[in-house]
Coordinates of C-alpha atoms and ligand atoms in Angstrom, one line a residue:
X250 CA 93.9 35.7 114.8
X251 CA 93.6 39.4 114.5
X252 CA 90.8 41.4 112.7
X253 CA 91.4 42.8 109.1
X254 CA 90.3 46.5 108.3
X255 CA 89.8 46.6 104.4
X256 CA 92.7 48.1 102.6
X257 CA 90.8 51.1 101.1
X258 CA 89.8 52.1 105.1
X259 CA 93.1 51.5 106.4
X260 CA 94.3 54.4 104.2
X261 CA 91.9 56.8 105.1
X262 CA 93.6 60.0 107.3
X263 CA 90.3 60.8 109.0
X264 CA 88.0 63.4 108.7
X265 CA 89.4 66.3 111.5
X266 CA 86.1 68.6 112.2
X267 CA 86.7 72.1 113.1
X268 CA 87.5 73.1 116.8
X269 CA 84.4 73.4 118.5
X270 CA 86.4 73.6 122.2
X271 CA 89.1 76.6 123.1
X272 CA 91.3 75.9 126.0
X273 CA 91.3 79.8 127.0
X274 CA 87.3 80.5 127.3
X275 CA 84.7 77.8 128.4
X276 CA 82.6 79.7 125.3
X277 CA 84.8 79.9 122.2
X278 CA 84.2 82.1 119.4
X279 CA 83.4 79.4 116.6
X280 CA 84.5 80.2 113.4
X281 CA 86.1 76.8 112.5
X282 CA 83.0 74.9 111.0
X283 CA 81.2 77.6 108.7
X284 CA 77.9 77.1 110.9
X285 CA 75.7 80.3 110.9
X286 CA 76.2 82.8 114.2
X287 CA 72.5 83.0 114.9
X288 CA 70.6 79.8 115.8
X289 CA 66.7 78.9 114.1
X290 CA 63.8 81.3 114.2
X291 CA 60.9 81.2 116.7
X292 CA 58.7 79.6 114.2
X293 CA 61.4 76.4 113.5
X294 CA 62.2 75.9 117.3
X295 CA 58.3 75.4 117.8
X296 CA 58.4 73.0 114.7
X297 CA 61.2 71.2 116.5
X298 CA 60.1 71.0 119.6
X299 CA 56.7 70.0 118.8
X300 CA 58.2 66.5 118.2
X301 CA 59.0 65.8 121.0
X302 CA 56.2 65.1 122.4
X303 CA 55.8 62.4 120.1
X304 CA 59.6 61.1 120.3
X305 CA 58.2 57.6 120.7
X306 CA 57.0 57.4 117.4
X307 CA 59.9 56.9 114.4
X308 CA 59.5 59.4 111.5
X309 CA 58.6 59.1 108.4
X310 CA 61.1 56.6 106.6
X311 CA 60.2 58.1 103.0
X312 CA 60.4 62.2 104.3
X313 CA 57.3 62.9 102.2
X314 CA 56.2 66.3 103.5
X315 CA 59.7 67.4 103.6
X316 CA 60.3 66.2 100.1
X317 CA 56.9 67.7 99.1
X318 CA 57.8 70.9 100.5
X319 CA 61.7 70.6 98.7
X320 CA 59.5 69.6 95.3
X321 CA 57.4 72.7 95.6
X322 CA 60.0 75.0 96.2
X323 CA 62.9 74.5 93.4
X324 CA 60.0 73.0 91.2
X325 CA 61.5 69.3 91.2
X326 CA 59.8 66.1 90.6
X327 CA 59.4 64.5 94.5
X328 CA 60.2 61.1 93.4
X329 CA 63.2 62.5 92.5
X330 CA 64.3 63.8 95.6
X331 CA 66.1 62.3 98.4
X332 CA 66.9 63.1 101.7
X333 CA 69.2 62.5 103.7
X334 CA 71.0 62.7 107.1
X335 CA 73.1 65.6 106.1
X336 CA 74.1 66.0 102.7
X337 CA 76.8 64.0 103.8
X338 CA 75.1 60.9 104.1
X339 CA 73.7 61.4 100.5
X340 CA 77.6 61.7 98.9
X341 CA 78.4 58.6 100.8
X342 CA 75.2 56.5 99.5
X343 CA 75.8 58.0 95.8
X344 CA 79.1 56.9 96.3
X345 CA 78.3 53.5 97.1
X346 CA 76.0 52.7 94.7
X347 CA 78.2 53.6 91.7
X348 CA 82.1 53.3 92.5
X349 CA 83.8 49.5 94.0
X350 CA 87.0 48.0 94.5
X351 CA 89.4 50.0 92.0
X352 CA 87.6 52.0 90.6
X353 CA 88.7 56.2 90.3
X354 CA 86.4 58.8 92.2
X355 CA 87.4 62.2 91.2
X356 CA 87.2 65.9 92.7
X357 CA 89.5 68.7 92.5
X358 CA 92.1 69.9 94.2
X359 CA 90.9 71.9 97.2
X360 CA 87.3 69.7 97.1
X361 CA 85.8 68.6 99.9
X362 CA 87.8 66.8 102.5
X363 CA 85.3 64.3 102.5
X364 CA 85.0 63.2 98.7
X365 CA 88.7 61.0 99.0
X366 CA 87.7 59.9 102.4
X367 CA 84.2 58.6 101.0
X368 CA 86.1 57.2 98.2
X369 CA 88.2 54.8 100.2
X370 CA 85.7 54.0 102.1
X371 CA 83.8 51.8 99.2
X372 CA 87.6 50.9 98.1
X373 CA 88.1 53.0 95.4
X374 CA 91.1 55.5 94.7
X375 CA 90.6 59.3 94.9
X376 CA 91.8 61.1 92.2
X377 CA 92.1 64.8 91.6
X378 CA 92.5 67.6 89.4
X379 CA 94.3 70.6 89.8
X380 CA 92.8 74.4 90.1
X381 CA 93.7 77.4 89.1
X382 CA 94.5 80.0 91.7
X383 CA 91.6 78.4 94.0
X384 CA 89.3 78.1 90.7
X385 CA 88.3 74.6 89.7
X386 CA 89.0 74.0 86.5
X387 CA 86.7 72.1 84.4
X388 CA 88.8 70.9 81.5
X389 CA 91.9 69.9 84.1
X390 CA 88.6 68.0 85.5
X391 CA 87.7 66.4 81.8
X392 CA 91.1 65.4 81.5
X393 CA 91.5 63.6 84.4
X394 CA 88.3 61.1 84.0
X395 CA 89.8 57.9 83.0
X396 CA 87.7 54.4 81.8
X397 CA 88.1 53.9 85.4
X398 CA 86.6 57.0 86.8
X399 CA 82.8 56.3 88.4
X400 CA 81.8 59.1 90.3
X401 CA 82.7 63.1 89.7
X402 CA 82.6 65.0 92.7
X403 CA 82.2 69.0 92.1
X404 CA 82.1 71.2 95.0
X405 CA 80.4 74.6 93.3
X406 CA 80.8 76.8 95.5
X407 CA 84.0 75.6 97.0
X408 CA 85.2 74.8 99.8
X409 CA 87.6 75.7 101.3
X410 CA 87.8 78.3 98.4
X411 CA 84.9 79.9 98.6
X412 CA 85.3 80.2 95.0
X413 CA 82.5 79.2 92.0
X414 CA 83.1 77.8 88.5
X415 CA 80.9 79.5 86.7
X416 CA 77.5 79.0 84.1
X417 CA 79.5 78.3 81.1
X418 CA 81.6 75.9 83.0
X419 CA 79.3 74.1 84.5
X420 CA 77.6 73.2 81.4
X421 CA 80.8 72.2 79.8
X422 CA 81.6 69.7 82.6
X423 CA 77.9 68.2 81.9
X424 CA 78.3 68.6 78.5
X425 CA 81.7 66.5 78.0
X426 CA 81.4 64.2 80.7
X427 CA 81.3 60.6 79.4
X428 CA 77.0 59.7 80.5
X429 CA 78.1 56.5 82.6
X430 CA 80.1 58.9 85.0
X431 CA 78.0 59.9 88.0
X432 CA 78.4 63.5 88.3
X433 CA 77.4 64.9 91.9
X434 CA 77.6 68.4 92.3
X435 CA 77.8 69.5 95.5
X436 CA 75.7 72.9 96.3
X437 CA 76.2 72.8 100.4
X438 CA 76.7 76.7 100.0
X439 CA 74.6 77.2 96.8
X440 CA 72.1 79.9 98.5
X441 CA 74.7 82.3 99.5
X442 CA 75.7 83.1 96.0
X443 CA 74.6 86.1 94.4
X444 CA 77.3 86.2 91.3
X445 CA 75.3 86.8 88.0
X446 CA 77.3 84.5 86.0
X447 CA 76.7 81.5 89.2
X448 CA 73.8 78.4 88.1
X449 CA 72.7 76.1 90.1
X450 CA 73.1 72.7 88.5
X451 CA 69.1 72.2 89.6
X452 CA 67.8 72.8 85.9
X453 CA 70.4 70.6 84.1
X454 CA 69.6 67.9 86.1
X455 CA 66.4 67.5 85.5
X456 CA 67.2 66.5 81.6
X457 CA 70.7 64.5 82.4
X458 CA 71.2 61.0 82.8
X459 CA 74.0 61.2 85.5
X460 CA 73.7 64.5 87.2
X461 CA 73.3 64.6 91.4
X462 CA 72.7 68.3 93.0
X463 CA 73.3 67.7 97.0
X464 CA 72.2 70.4 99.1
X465 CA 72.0 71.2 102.9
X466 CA 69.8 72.4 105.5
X467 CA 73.3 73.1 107.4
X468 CA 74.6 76.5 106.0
X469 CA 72.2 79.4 104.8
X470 CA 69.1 77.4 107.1
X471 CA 71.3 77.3 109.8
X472 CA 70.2 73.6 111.2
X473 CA 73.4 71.6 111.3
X474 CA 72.7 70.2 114.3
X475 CA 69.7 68.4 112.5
X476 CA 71.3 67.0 110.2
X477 CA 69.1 67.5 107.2
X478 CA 70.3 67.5 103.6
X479 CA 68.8 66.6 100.1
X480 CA 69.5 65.2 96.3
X481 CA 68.1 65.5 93.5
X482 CA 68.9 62.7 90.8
X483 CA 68.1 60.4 88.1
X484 CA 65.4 57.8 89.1
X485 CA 68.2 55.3 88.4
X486 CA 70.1 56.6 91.5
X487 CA 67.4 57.5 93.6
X488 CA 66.2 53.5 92.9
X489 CA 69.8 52.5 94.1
X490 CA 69.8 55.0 97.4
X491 CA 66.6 53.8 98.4
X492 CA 67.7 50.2 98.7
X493 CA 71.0 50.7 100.7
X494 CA 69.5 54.0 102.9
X495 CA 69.0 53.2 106.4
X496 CA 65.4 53.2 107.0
X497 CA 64.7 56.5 109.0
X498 CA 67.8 58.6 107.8
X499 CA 66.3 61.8 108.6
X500 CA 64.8 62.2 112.2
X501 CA 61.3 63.5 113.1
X502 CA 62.9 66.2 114.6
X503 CA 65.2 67.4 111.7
X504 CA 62.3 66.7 109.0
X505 CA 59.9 69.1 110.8
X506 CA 62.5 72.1 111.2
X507 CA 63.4 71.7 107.8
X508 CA 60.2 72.0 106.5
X509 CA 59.3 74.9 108.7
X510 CA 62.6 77.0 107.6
X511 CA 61.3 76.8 104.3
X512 CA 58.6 78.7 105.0
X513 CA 60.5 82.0 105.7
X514 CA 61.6 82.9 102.4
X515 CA 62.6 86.1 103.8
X516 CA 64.8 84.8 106.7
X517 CA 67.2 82.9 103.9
X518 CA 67.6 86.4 102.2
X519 CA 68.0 87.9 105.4
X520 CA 70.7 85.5 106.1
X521 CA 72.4 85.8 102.8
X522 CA 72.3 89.4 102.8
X523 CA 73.8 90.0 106.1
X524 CA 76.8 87.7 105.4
X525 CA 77.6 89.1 101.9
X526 CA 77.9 92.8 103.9
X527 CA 79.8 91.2 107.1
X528 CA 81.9 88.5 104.5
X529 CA 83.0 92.0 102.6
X530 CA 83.9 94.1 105.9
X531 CA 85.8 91.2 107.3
X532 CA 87.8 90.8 103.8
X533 CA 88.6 94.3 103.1
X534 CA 90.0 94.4 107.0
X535 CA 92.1 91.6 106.4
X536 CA 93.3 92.8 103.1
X537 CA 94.0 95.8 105.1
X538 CA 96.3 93.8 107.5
X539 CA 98.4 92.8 104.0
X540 CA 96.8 88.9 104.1
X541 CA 95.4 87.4 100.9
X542 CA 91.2 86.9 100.5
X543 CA 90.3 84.6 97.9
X544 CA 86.9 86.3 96.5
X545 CA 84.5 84.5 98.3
X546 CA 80.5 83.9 98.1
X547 CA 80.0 81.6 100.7
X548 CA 79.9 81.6 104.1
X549 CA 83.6 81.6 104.7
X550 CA 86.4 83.2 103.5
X551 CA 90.3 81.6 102.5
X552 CA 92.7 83.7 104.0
X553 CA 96.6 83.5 103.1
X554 CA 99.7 84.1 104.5
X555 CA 101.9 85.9 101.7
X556 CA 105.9 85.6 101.4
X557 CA 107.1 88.7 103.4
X558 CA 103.6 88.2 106.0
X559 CA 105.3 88.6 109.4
X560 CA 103.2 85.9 110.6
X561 CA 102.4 82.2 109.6
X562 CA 98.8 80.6 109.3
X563 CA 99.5 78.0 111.7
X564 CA 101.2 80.3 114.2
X565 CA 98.0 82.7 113.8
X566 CA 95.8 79.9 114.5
X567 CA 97.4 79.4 117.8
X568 CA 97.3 82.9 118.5
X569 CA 93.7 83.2 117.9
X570 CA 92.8 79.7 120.2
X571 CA 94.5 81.6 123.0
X572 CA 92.2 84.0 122.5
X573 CA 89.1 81.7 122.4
X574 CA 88.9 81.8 118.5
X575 CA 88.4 78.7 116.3
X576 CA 89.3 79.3 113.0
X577 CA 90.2 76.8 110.4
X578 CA 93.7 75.2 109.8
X579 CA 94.2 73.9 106.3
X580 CA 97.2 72.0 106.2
X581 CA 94.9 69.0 105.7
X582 CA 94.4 70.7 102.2
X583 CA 97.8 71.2 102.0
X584 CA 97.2 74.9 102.2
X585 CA 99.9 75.3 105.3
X586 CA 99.9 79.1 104.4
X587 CA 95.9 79.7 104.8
X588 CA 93.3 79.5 107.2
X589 CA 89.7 79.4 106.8
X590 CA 87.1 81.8 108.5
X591 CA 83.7 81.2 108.5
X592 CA 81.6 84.5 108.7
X593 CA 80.0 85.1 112.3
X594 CA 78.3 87.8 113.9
X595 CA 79.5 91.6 113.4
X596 CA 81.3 91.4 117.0
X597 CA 82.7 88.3 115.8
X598 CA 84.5 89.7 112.7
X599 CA 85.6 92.7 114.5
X600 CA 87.1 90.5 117.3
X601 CA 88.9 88.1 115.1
X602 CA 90.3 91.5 112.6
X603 CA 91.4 92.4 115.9
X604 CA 92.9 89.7 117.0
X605 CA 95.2 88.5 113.8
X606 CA 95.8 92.7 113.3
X607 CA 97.4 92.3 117.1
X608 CA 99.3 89.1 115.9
X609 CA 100.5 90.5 112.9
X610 CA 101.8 93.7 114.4
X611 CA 103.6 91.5 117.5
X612 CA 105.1 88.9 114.6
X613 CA 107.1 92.1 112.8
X614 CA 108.6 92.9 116.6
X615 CA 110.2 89.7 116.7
Ligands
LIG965 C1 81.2 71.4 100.6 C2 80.4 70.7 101.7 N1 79.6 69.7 101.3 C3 78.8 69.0 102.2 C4 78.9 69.4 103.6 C5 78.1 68.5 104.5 O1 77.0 69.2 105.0 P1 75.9 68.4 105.8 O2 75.8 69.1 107.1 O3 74.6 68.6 105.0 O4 76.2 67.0 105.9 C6 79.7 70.4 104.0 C7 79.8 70.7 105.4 O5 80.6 71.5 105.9 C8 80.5 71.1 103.0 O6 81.3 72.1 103.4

């Protein structure tokens, strides 16, 4: 007798990371899995390491302190926070809870990679809604939730897009969407956005029903290797996440960085500042070199291939790994004619302008 994977995992084309390994340079330029160029401050590393001294002891199963500290800071009620190993984790659990065995989990074209994978994984079908020009679009969303659809996943900003829907948009969506769909918004990039017309989702959950805000300590905090991540929800789904949780989700040693990185305020704005100046030099150059930028305000940009490009995005991301840069393919998005490019350091950005401006030029010779 042979063992039998359940049907909805069987179909899942697994999650592909970015590169992290270049066969050209034992230290490749990563640019492949939108992680921040500069590693934790003195003050976090010291948080961090502090644990270990006391790595016999588990953590704190509940988080309290680094709930506390998430409470305090976007004014939140703490019993209605979660945290999690990674946002991640915190999708999958909401997931679980609310969507079974045919059931309908939606997102939007370019979403997340992970929402269809998460899907499957609790045996339900992904479904998703078009965009327009790398814009999700809220009323192709509302028109494709069916009596079948459980969970909503929104990536605002996008990614790969790098794109936001904005204020008026989001309410709409939490406005229309039938109240037993659990609607997850997922704001993994939320605190590099400086747009005017951009909301975090934060205030309208605190008065809806079925509203989840995910966020991360991986992007603008620059901890990914932690894995540390958060929700804020309803009681109802907090109740739920509790019970099927593992125990100690969040190590000791994630927990106390994460708390510590949110006592430098300034650091964050540092951080967003500098990659809104390097995310704008890095677009205009590649502009420049007659590729497409979807306006970004994230960490990343999309960058396309147009008809009459000399070069290809899959030939360019070969070019640039012999090189020693990771970039991002996307034809897992089905975006065969873009790449993605996370924003590094300024000798980063001027290396990998470089480098595709050199491709470019020796694509027309041939
Ligand atoms: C849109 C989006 N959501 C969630 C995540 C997961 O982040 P975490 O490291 O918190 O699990 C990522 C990571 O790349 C992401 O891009």
């Amino acid at each position: 007798m042979s063992l039998t994977v359940r049907p909805g995992i069987e179909q899942i084309v697994g999650y592909v990371p970015g590169e992290a390994r270049s066969p050209a340079n034992t230290r490749p330029l990563r640019l492949a899995s939108n992680e921040l160029p500069f590693g934790p401050s003195k003050a976090v590393k010291s948080a961090a390491s502090a644990i270990c001294a006391v790595a016999n002891r588990y953590p704190d199963g509940g988080a309290v302190l680094l709930r506390e500290q998430i409470g305090r800071l976007h004014r939140l009620e703490v019993d209605r926070v979660l945290a999690g190993s990674g946002s991640e984790e915190l999708l999958q659990l909401v997931c679980r809870a609310f969507a079974k065995d045919g059931d309908e989990v939606l997102s939007s074209q370019y979403g997340f990679m992970m929402y269809p994978i998460i899907a499957r994984s609790v045996g339900a079908t992904p479904t998703f809604a078009e965009e327009r020009d790398f814009h999700v679009d809220v009323r192709a969303m509302l028109a494709a939730v069916t009596p079948a659809t459980r969970v909503v996943f929104l990536t605002n900003p996008a990614n790969p897009a790098g794109t936001y829907v904005p204020r008026s948009d989001l309410e709409l969506l939490i406005r229309e969407l039938p109240s037993d769909v659990v609607l997850v918004i997922d704001e993994a990039y939320a605190e590099f956005v400086d747009a005017p017309d951009f909301a975090s989702a934060l205030p309208y959950a605190r008065e809806a029903s079925n509203v989840v805000v995910t966020r991360t300590f991986s992007k603008i905090f620059g901890l990914g290797g932690l894995r540390v991540g958060w929700a804020y929800a309803p009681r109802e789904v907090v109740e739920a996440v509790n019970k099927i949780r593992l125990p100690f989700n969040v190590s000791a040693v994630g927990q106390a960085a994460a708390i510590a990185a949110m006592h430098e305020p300034d650091h964050v704005q540092r951080t967003r500042a500098y990659i809104r100046q390097a995310r704008e030099w890095t677009s205009e150059r590649l502009l420049k070199l007659g590729l497409q930028v979807a306006p970004s305000v994230t960490s990343f940009i999309l960058v396309g291939f147009p008809t009459g490009c000399p070069g290809t995005a899959a030939e360019a991301v070969v070019d640039l790994r012999s090189s020693g840069i990771l970039v991002r393919p996307l034809g897992a998005y089905g975006l065969h004619n873009h790449i993605r490019i996370t924003i590094g350091a300024h000798s980063d950005m001027r290396r990998v302008a470089a480098r595709l401006a050199s491709y470019l030029k020796r694509a027309a010779r041939k």
